[in-house]
XYZ file of C-alpha atoms in Angstrom:
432
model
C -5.324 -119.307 214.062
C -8.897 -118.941 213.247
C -11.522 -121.183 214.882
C -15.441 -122.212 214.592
C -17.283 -123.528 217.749
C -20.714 -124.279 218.666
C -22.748 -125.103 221.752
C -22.272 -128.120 224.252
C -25.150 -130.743 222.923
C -24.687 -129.789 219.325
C -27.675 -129.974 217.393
C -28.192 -130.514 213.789
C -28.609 -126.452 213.074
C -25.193 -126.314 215.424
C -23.555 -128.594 213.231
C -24.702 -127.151 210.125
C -23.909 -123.480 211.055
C -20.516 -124.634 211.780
C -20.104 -126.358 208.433
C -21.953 -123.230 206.657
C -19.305 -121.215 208.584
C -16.353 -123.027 206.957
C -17.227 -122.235 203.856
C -17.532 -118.277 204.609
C -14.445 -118.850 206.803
C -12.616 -121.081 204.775
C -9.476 -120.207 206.943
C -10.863 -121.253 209.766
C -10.960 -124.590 211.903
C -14.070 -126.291 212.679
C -14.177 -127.240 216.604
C -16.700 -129.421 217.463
C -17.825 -129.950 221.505
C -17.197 -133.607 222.593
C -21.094 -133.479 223.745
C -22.985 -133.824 220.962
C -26.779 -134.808 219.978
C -26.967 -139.091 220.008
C -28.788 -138.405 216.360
C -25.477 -135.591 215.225
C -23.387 -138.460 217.013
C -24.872 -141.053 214.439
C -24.466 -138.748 211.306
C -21.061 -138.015 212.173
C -19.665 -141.882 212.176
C -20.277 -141.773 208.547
C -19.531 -138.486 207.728
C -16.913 -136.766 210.146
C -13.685 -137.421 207.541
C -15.655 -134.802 204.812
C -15.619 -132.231 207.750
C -12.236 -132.454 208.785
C -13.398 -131.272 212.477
C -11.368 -130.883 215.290
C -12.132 -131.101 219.320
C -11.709 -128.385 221.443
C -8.628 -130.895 223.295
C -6.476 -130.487 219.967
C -6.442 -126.325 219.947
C -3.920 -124.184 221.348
C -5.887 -121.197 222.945
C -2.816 -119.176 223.023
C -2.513 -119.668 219.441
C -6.070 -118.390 218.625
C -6.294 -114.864 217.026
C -10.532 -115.452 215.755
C -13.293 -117.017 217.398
C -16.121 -117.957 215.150
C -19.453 -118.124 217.697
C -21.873 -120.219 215.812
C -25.599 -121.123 217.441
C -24.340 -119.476 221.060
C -24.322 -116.680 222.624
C -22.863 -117.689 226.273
C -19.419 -118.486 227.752
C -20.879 -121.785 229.578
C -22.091 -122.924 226.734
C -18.790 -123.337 224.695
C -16.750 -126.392 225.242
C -13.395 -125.793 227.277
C -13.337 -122.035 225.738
C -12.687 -120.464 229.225
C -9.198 -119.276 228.414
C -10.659 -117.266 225.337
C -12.631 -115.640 228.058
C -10.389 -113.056 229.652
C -8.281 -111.784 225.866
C -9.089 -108.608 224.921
C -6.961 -109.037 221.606
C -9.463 -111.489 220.342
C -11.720 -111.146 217.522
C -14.858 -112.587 217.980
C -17.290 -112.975 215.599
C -21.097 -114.031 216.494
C -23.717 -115.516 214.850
C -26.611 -116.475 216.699
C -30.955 -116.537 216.118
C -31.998 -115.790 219.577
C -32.572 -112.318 220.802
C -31.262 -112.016 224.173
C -28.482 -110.490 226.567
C -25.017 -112.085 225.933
C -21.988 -112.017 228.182
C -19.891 -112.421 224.825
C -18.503 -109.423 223.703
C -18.069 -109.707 219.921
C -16.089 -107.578 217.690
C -18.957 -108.210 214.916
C -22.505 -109.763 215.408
C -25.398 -111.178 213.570
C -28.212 -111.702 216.121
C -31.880 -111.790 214.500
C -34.769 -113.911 215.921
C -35.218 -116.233 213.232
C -36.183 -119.923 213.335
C -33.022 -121.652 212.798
C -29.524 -119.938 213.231
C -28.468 -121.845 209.586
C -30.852 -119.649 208.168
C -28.932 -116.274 209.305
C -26.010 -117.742 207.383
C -27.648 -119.351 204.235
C -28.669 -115.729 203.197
C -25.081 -114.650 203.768
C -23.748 -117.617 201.315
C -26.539 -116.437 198.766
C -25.336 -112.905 198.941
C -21.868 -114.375 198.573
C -22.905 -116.737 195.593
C -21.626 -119.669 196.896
C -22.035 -123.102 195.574
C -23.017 -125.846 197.988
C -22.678 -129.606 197.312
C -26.093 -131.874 197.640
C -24.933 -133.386 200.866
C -24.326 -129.699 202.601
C -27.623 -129.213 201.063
C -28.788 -131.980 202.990
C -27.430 -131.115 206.136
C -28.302 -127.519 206.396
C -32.011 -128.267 205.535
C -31.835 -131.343 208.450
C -30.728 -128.578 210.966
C -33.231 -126.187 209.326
C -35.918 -128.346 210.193
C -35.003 -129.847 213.377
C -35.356 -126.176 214.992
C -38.438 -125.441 213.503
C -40.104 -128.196 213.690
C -39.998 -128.839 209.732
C -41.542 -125.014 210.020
C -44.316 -125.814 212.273
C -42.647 -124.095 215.304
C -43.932 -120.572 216.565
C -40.750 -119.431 215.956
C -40.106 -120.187 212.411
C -40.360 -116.852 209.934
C -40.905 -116.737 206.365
C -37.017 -116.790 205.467
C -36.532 -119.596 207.410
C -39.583 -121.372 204.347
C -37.200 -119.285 201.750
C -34.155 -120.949 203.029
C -35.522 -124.190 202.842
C -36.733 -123.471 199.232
C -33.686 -122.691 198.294
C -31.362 -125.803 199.696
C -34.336 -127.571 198.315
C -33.408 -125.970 195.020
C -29.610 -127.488 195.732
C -30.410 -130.793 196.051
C -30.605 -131.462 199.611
C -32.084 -134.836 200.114
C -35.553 -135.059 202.233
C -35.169 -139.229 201.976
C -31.976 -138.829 203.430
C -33.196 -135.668 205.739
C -35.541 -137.978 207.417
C -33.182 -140.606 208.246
C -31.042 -138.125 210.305
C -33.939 -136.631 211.788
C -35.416 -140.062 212.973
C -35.686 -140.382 216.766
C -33.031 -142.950 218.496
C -35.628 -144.382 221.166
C -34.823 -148.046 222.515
C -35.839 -149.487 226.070
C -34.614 -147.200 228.631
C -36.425 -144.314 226.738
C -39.470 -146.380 227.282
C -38.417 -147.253 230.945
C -37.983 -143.815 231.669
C -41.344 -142.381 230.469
C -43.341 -145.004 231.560
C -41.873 -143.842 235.298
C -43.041 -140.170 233.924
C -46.272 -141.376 233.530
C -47.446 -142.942 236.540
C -46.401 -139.302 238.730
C -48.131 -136.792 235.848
C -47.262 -134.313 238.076
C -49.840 -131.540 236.776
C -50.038 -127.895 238.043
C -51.786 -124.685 236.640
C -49.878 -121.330 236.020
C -51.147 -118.826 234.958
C -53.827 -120.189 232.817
C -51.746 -122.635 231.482
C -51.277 -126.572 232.310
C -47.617 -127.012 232.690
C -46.764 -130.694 233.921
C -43.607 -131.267 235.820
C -42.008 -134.699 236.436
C -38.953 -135.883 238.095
C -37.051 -139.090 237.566
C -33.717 -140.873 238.591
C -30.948 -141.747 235.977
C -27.462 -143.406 236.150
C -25.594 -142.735 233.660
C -25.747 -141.723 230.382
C -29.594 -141.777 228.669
C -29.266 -140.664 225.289
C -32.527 -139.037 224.011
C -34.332 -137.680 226.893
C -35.580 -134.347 224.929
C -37.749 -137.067 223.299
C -39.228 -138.504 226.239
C -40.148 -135.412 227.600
C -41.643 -134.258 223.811
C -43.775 -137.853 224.096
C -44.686 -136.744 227.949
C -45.930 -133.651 226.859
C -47.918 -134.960 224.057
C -49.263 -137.679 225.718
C -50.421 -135.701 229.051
C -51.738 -132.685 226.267
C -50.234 -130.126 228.678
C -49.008 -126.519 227.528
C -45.624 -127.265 228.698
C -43.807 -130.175 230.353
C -40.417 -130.333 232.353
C -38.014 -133.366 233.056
C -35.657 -133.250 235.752
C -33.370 -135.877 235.549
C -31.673 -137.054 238.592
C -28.373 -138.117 237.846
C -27.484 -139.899 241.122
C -23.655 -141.187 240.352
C -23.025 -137.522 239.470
C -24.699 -135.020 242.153
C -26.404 -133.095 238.864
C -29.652 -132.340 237.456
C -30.203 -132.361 233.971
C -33.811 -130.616 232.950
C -35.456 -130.399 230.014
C -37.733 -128.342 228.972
C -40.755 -128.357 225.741
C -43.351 -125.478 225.612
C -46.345 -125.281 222.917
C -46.989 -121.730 224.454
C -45.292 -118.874 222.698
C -45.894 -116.970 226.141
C -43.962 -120.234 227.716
C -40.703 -119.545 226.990
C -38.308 -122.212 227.547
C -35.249 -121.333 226.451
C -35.271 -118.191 228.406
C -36.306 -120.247 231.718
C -33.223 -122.452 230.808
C -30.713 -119.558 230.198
C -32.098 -117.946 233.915
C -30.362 -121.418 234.843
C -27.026 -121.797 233.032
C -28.637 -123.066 229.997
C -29.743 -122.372 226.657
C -32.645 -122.980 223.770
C -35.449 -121.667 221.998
C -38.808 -120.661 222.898
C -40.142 -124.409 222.455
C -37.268 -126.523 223.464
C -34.343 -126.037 226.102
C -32.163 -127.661 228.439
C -29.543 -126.983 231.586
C -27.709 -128.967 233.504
C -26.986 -128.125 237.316
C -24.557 -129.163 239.921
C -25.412 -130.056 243.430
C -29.027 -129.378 243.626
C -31.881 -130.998 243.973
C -34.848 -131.792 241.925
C -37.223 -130.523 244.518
C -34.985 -127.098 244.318
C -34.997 -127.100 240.774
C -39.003 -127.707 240.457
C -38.891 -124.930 242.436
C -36.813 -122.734 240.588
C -38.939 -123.517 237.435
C -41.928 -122.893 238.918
C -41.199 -119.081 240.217
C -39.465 -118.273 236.835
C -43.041 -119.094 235.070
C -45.305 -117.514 238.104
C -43.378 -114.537 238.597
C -42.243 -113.461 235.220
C -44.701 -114.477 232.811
C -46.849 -112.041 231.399
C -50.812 -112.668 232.074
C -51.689 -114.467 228.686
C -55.196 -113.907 226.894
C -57.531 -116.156 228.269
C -61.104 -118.001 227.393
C -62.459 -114.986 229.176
C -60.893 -112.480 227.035
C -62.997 -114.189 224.028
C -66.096 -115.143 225.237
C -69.460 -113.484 224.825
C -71.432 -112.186 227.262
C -73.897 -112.135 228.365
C -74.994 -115.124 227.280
C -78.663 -115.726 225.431
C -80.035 -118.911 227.090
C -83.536 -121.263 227.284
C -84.721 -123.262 229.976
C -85.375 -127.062 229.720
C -89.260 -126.793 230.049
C -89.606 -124.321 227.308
C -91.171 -125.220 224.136
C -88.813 -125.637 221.210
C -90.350 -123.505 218.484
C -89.785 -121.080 220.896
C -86.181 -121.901 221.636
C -85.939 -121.761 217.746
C -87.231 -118.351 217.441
C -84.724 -117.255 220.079
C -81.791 -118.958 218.057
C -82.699 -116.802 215.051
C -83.563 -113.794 217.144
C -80.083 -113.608 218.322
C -78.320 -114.819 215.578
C -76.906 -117.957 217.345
C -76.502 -121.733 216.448
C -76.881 -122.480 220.098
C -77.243 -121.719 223.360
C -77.121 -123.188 226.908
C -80.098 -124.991 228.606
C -80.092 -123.365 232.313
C -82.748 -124.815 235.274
C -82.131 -122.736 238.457
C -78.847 -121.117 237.008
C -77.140 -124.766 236.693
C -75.968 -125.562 232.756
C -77.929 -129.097 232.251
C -77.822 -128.842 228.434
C -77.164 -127.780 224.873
C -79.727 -126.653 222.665
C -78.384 -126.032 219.172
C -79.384 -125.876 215.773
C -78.509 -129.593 214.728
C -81.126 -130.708 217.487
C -83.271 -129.585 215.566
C -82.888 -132.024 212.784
C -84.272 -134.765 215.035
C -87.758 -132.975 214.384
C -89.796 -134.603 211.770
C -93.139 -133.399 212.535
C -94.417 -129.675 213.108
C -96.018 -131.284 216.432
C -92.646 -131.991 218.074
C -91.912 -128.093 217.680
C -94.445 -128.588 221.024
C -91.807 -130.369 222.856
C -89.621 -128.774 225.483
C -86.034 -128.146 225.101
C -85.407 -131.341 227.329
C -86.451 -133.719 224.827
C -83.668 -132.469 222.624
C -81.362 -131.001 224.168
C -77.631 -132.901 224.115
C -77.192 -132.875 227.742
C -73.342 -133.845 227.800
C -72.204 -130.539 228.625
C -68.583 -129.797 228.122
C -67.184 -126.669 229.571
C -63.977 -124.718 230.113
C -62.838 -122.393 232.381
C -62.463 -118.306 232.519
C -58.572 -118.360 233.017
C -57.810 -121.351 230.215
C -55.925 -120.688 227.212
C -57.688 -120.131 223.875
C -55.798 -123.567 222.673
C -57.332 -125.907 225.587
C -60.460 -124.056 224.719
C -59.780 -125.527 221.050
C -58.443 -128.549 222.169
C -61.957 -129.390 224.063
C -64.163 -128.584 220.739
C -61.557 -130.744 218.627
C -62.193 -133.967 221.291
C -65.847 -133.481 221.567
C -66.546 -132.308 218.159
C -68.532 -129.361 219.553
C -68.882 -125.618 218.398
C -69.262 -124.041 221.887
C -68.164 -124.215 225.242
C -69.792 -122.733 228.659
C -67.337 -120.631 230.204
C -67.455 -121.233 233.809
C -65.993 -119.015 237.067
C -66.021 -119.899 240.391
C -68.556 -122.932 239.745
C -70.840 -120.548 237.672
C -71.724 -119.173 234.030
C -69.508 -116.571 233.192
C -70.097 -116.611 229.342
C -70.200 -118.707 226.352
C -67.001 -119.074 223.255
C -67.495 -120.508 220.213
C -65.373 -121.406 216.847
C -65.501 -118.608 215.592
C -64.767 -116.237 218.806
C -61.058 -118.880 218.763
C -60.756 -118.782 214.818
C -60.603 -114.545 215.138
C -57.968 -115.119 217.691
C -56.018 -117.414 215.846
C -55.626 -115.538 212.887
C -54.888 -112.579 214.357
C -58.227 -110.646 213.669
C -58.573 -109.103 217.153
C -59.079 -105.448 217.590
C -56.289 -103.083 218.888
């Protein structure tokens, strides 16, 4: 007997690599986990009779001769495959997008970093000319998107936008695609995040805001990866992590959501039984406590995590700057001396204002040019820190609608960034 499995809390990509798998296996038996995604749970009550899946309770294990490894890389992350474990006359064969150790020894592997695992296997059913029916279409482009974010995620490559070209090209469904993808969020979503929000919980790592926030649950609550998404959003941190209580249990269940490609989530969740990508990940942990988990967390970012380029690594300095009593025809000269659109306004080295090149506008007589700098100057000065990321440095100018930003350390001016010091970064046109 040959059989396909996926990871616990099958995703939309999980479910569509094991379908994809079916059809390069067609010998094989689909085995879904009984924990599944609330939105794959949804798609399923209409569709599971076209699939013909089975659960990991209706498999013999001594019967088993193949194990297809879809999406998963890890033991603990199969459903009820322990007694697989231990056979060395199994063939396993492994399919999975993340590149990282595995304790799975396969007799034949396909491990690339790529955004979605259904990728991997959608250039394998090209190369084997297969023909795919509108509604596989449909559902390999829906797990397609939902790990890259509908290719907005770090992670997502350039075959992952070929793939999606190509189901495109086979009919898969976006009307439909969206439906699946929609969010299931009712009242105890709401309940729950409006608990998140009055503790933000807030701490700096590194350079990087990273919130942390820790609730009680009984029970089942479907959709918490959404609350914590929402969290992070709404707090604008780098990264955010829930730690859900589950008091009728004695477990944790955390979730993790990153924006940082240096803040990698899934790898923090695999350090703790878990699994994921670089954005998104989850574990859940027996007889521990939140406080130990936080923790946990906390030392895998501090101590691991490489030093990330910061607003210092960017800025200029030193930094040209006027003084509030000085006359601004000579503040203009300086501005075209130096080749900049603005500079800082500095009284007994304290930042009280902005001189730039649109202040000038406000001049409608050659007799103003007589004025000092403090007549004009925008004295709403917005700064940022040495150690922040380039992103909250781009985050500030985007809020404030402002081309430059004081860089401050220890209380004092350290230098000055501007667009065009975060656009070079951003698209890659730093110097080795």
């Amino acid at each position: 007997m040959r059989i396909i499995t996926t990871h616990k809390n099958t995703d939309f990509d999980a479910l569509a690599s094991v379908v994809a798998a079916t059809i390069l296996y067609p010998d094989a038996l689909p085995v879904l986990p009984n924990i599944i995604n609330p939105n794959v749970k949804a798609f399923l009550s209409i569709h599971k009779d076209m699939f013909n899946l089975y659960s990991p309770d209706e498999i013999d294990p001594d019967k088993v001769t193949s194990l297809i490894i879809v999406d998963a890389n890890s033991w603990s992350r199969l459903e009820k495959m322990e007694p697989l474990k231990k056979r060395d006359d199994l063939e396993i064969i492994l399919w999975d997008h993340h590149l990282k150790n595995t304790d799975i020894t396969p007799t034949w592997i396909c491990q690339e970093e790529i955004g979605a695992n259904i990728t991997l296997m959608i250039r394998q059913l090209k190369a084997q000319h297969k023909v795919l029916t509108p509604m596989q279409a449909t559902l390999f482009l829906t797990g397609l998107y939902e790990d890259t974010g509908n290719l907005t995620f770090s992670s997502s490559k350039a075959e992952d936008a070929s793939a999606a070209a190509y189901l495109l090209h086979n009919k898969a469904d976006l009307k439909i695609l969206n439906s699946l993808l929609r969010p299931v969020y009712g009242e105890k979503q709401k309940q729950i995040l409006f608990e998140m929000l009055k503790n933000e919980g807030r701490t700096r790592i590194n350079g990087y805001n990273i919130a942390f926030n820790r609730v009680d649950i009984s029970g089942h609550v479907g959709n918490l990866s959404l609350v914590v998404q929402m969290y992070k959003e709404i707090l604008n941190v780098d990264a955010a992590f829930g730690i859900f209580n589950i008091t009728d249990q004695d477990k944790c269940f955390v979730i993790g959501r990153s924006d940082s490609e240096n803040i990698n989530v899934g790898a923090i969740m695999r350090r703790m039984g878990g699994g994921g990508h670089p954005g998104a990940g989850s574990a859940m942990l027996k007889n521990v406590s939140p406080d130990a988990v936080q923790k946990k967390i906390f030392s895998f970012i501090e101590g691991e995590q490489k030093p990330s380029l910061q607003v210092s690594d960017l800025m200029t300095c030193p930094v040209y700057s006027v003084n509030s009593g000085m006359a601004m025809e000579t503040a203009a000269y300086i501005l075209r001396e130096k080749g900049c659109t603005g500079v800082p306004v500095i009284d007994d080295d304290k930042i009280v204002g902005i001189i730039s090149r649109r202040d000038f506008k406000k001049i409608r007589k050659d007799s103003q040019l007589k004025s000092p700098v403090r007549a004009y100057m925008n004295t709403r000065v917005i700064t940022v820190e040495a150690d922040s990321s380039p992103m909250q440095a781009v985050n500030l100018m985007v809020k404030h609608d402002i081309g430059r930003l004081p860089v401050l350390k220890n209380g004092m001016m350290a230098g000055i960034i501007t667009r065009s010091d975060v656009m070079v970064y951003f698209y890659d046109m730093l110097p080795d």
